[in-house]
mmCIF file of C-alpha atoms and ligand atoms in Angstrom:
data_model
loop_
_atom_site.group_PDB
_atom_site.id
_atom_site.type_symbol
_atom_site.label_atom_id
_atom_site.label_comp_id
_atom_site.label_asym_id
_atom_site.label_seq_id
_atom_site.Cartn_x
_atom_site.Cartn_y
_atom_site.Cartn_z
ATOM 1 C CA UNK A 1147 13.442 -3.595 -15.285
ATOM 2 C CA UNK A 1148 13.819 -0.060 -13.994
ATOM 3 C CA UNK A 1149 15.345 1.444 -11.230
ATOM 4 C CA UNK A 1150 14.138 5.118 -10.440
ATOM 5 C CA UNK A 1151 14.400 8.001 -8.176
ATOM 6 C CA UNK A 1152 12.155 10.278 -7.052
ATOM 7 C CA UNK A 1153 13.189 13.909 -8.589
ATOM 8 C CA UNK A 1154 15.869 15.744 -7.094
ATOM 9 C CA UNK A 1155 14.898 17.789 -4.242
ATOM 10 C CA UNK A 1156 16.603 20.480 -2.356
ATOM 11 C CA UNK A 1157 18.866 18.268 -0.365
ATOM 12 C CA UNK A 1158 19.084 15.357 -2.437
ATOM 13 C CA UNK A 1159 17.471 12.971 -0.709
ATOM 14 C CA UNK A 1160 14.826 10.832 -2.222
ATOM 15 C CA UNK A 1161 11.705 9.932 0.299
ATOM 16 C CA UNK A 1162 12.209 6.111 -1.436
ATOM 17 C CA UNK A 1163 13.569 4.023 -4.076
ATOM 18 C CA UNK A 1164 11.236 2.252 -6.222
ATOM 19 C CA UNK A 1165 11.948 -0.898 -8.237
ATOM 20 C CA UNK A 1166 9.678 -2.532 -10.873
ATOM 21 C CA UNK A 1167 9.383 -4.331 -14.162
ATOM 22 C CA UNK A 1168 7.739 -2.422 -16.889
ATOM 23 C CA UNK A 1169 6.609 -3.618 -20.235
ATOM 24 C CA UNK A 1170 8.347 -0.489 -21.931
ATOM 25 C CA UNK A 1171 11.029 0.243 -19.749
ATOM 26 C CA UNK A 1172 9.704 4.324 -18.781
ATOM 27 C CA UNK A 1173 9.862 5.041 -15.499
ATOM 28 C CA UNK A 1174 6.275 6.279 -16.229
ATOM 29 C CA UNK A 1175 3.934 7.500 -13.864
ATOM 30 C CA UNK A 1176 1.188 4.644 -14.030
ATOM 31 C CA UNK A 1177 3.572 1.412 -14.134
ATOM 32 C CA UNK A 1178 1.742 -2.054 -14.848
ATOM 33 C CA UNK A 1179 3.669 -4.322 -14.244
ATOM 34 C CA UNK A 1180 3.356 -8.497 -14.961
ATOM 35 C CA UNK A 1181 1.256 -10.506 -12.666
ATOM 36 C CA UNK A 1182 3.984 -13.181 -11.076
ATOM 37 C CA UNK A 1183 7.118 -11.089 -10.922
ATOM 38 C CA UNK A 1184 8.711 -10.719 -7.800
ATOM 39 C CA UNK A 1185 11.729 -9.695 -6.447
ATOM 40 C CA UNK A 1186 14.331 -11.716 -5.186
ATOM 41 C CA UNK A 1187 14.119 -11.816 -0.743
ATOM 42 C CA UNK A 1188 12.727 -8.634 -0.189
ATOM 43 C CA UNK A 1189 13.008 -7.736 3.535
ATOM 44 C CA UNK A 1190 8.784 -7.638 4.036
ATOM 45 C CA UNK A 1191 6.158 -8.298 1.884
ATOM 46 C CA UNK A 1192 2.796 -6.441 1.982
ATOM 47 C CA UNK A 1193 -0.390 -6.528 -0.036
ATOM 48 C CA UNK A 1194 -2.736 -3.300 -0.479
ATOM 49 C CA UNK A 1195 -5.618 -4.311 -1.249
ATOM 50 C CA UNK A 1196 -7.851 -1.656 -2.810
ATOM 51 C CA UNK A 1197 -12.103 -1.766 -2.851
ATOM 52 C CA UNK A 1198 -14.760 0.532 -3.526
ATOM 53 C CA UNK A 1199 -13.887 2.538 -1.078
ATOM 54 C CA UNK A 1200 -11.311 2.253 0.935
ATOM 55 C CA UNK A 1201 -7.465 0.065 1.345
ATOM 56 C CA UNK A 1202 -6.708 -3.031 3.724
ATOM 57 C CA UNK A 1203 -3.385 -3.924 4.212
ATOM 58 C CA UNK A 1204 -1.674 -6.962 4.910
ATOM 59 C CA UNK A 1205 1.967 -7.745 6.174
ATOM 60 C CA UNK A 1206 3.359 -11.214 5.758
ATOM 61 C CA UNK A 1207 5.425 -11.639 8.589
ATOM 62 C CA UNK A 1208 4.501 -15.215 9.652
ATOM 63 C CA UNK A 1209 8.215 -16.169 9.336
ATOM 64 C CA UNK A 1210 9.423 -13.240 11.208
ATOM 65 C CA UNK A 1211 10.261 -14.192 14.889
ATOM 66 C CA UNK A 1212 9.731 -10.593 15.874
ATOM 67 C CA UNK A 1213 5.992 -10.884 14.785
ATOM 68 C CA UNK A 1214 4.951 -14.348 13.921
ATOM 69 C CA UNK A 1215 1.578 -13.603 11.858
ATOM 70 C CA UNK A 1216 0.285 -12.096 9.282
ATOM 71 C CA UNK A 1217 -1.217 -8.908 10.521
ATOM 72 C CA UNK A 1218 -4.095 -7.554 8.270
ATOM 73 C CA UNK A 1219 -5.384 -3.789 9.059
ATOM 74 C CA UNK A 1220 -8.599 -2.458 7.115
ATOM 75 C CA UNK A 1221 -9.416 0.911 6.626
ATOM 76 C CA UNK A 1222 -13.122 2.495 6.147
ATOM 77 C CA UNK A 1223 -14.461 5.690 4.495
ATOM 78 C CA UNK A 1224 -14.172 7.040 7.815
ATOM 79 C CA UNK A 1225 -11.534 5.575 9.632
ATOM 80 C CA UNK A 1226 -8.703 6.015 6.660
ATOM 81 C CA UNK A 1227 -6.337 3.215 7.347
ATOM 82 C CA UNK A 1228 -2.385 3.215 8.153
ATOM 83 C CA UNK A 1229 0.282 1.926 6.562
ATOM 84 C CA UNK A 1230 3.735 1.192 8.151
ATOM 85 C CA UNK A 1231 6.611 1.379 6.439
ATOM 86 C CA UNK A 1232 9.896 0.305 7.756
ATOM 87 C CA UNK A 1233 12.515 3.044 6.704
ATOM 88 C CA UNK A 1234 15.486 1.086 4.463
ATOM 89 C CA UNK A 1235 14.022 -2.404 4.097
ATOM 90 C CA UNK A 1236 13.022 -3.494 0.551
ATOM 91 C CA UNK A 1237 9.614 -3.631 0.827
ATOM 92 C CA UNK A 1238 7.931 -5.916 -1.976
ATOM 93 C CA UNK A 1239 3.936 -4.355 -2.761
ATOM 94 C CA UNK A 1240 1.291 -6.934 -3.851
ATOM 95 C CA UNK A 1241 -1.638 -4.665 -5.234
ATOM 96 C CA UNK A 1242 -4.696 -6.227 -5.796
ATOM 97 C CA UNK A 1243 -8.515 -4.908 -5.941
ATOM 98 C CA UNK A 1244 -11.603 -6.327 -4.948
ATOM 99 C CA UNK A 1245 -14.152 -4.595 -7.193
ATOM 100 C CA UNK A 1246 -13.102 -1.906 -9.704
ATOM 101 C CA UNK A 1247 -9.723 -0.329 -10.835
ATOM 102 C CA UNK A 1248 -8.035 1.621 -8.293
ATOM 103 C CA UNK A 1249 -4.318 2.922 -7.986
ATOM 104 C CA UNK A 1250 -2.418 2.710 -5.122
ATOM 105 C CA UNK A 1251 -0.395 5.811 -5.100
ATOM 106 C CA UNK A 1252 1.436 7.688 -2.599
ATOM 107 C CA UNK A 1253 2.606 11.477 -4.359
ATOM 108 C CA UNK A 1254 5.834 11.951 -2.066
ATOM 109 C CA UNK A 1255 7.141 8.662 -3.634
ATOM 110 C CA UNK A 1256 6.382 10.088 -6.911
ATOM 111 C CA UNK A 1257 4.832 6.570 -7.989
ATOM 112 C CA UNK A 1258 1.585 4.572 -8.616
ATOM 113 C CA UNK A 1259 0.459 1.834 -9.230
ATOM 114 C CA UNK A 1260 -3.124 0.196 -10.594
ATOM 115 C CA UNK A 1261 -5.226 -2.346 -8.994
ATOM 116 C CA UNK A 1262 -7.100 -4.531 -11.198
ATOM 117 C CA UNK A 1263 -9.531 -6.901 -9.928
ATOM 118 C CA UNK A 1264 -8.462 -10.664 -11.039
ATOM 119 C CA UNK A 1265 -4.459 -9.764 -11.086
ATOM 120 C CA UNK A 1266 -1.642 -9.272 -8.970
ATOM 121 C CA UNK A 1267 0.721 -6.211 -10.041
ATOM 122 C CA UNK A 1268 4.063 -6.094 -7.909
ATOM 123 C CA UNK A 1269 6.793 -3.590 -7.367
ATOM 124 C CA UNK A 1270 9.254 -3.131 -4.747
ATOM 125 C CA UNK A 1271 10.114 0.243 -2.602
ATOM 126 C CA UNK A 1272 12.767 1.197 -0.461
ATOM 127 C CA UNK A 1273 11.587 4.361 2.145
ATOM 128 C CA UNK A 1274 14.636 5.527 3.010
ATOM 129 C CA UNK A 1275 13.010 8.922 5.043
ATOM 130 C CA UNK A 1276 11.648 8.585 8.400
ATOM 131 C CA UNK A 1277 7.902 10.399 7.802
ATOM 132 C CA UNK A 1278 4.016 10.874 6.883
ATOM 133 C CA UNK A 1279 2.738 10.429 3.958
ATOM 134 C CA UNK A 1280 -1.021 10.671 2.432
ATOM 135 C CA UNK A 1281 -1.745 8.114 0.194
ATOM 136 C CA UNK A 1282 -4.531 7.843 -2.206
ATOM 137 C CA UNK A 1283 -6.644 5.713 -5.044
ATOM 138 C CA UNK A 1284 -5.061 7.708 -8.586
ATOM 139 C CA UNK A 1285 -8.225 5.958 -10.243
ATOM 140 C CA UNK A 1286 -11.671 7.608 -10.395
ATOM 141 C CA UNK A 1287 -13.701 4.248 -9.088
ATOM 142 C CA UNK A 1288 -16.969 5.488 -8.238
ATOM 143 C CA UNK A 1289 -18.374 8.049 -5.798
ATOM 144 C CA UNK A 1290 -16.338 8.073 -2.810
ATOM 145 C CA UNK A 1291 -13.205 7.524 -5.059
ATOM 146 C CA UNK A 1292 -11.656 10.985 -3.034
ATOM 147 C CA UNK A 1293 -12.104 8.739 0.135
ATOM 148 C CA UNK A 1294 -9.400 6.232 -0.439
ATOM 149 C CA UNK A 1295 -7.529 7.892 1.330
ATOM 150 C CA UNK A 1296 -4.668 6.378 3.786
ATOM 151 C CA UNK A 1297 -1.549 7.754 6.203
ATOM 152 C CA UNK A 1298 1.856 6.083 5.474
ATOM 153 C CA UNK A 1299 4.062 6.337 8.344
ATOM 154 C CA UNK A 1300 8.137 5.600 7.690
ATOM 155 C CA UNK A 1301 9.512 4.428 10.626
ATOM 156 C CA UNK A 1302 12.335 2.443 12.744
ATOM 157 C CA UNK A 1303 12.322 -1.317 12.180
ATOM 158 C CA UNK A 1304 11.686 -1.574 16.130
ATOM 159 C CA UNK A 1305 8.534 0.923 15.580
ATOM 160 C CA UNK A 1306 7.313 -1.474 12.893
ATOM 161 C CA UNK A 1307 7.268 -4.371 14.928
ATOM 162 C CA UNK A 1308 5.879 -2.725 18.019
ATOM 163 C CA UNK A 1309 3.237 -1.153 16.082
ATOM 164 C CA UNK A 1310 2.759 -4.698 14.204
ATOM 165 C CA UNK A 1311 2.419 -6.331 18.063
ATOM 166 C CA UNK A 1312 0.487 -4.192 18.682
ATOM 167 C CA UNK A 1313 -2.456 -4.963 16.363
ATOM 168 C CA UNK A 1314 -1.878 -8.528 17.153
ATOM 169 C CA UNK A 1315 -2.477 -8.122 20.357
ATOM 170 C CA UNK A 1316 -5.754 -6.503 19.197
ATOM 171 C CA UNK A 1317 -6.640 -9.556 17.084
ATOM 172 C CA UNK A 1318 -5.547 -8.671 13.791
ATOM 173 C CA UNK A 1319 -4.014 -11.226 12.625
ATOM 174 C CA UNK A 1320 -4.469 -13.782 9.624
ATOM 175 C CA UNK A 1321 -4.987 -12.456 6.197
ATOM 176 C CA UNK A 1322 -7.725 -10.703 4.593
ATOM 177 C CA UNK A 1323 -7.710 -11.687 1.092
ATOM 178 C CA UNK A 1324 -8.928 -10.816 -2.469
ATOM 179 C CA UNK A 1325 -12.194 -11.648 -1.725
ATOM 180 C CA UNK A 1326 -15.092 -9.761 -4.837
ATOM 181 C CA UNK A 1327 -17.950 -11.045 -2.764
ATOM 182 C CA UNK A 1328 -16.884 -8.416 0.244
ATOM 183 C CA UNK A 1329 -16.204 -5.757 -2.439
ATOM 184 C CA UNK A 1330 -18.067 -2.604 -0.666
ATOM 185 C CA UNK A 1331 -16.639 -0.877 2.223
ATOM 186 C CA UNK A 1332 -20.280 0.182 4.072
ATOM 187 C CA UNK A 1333 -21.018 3.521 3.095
ATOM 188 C CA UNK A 1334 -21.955 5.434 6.299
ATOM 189 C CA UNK A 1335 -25.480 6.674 5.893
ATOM 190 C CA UNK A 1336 -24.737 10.192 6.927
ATOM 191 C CA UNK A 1337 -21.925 10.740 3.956
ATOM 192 C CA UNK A 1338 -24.824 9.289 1.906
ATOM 193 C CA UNK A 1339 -27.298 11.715 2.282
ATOM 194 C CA UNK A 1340 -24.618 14.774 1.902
ATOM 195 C CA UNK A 1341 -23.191 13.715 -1.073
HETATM 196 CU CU1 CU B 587 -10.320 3.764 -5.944
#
């Protein structure tokens, strides 16, 4: 197990804390880590689910009286998807793919992770900066790989839950799970014929 920081910046602050358990103990830049480790009551629990080409995301919060579902939220190679982040809660990641490898990977955490189809790789993070972030797939997986794109947003707890209420109301709810038979996000035909 590993606990690591992002590299020192100008005022010292990391944008999160990541957790995981490595097979070689390096806080290395592509971490696999076993499928069925978890981390001990972590505040939420989210999966990203990667597929050729884009993320959906789910957030167990069926317990959570301040939600009371799981809310799923699917992104598309034109509609890049958002992910919430509550800023200091440990946040335990379930990455999983549908397809292909991808790599879930957001660059202002300074960490990555793979998805392999048929496994579940887990690590735990700790935003602890209020923010935007890009995320993207770190794994060439075919030809809109540079789509997989998605915004991370760090906010309030109270901004996670209204935002989380928010797609409920909208239906979202219920989980969208590892699923290979669903494995391509459509392609729109106009990217298709300018690629
Ligand atoms: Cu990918």
């Amino acid at each position: 197990m590993w606990r690591g920081r992002t590299a020192a910046r100008a005022d010292d602050a990391p944008d999160a804390i990541v957790i995981g358990a490595g097979h070689n103990g390096l806080v290395a830049a592509n971490l696999l880590v076993d499928a069925g480790w978890t981390v001990a009551n972590p505040d939420r629990t989210i999966m990203a689910l990667g597929q050729r080409w884009s993320w959906t995301f789910n957030y167990y919060e069926q317990d959570n009286p301040a939600v009371g579902a799981v809310i799923h939220n699917a992104g598309t190679i034109e509609n890049y998807p958002d992910l919430y982040l509550p800023v200091n809660q440990r946040i335990l990641f379930k990455v999983e793919s549908n397809d292909v490898d991808h790599s879930f990977w957001i660059p202002e955490f300074y960490f990555k992770m793979d998805a392999i189809p048929g496994r579940t790789n887990t690590f735990e993070v700790t935003p602890t900066k209020v923010g935007t972030y890009l995320g993207k797939c770190a794994e060439l997986c075919g030809a809109y790989h540079s789509q997989m794109l998605f915004n991370v947003h760090v906010v309030t707890l109270p901004e996670y839950y209204a935002y989380l209420n928010d797609l409920k109301a909208k239906g979202q709810t219920g989980e969208i799970p590892v699923n290979p038979e669903t494995t391509t996000v459509p392609v729109p035909s106009a990217k298709e014929t300018t690629k």
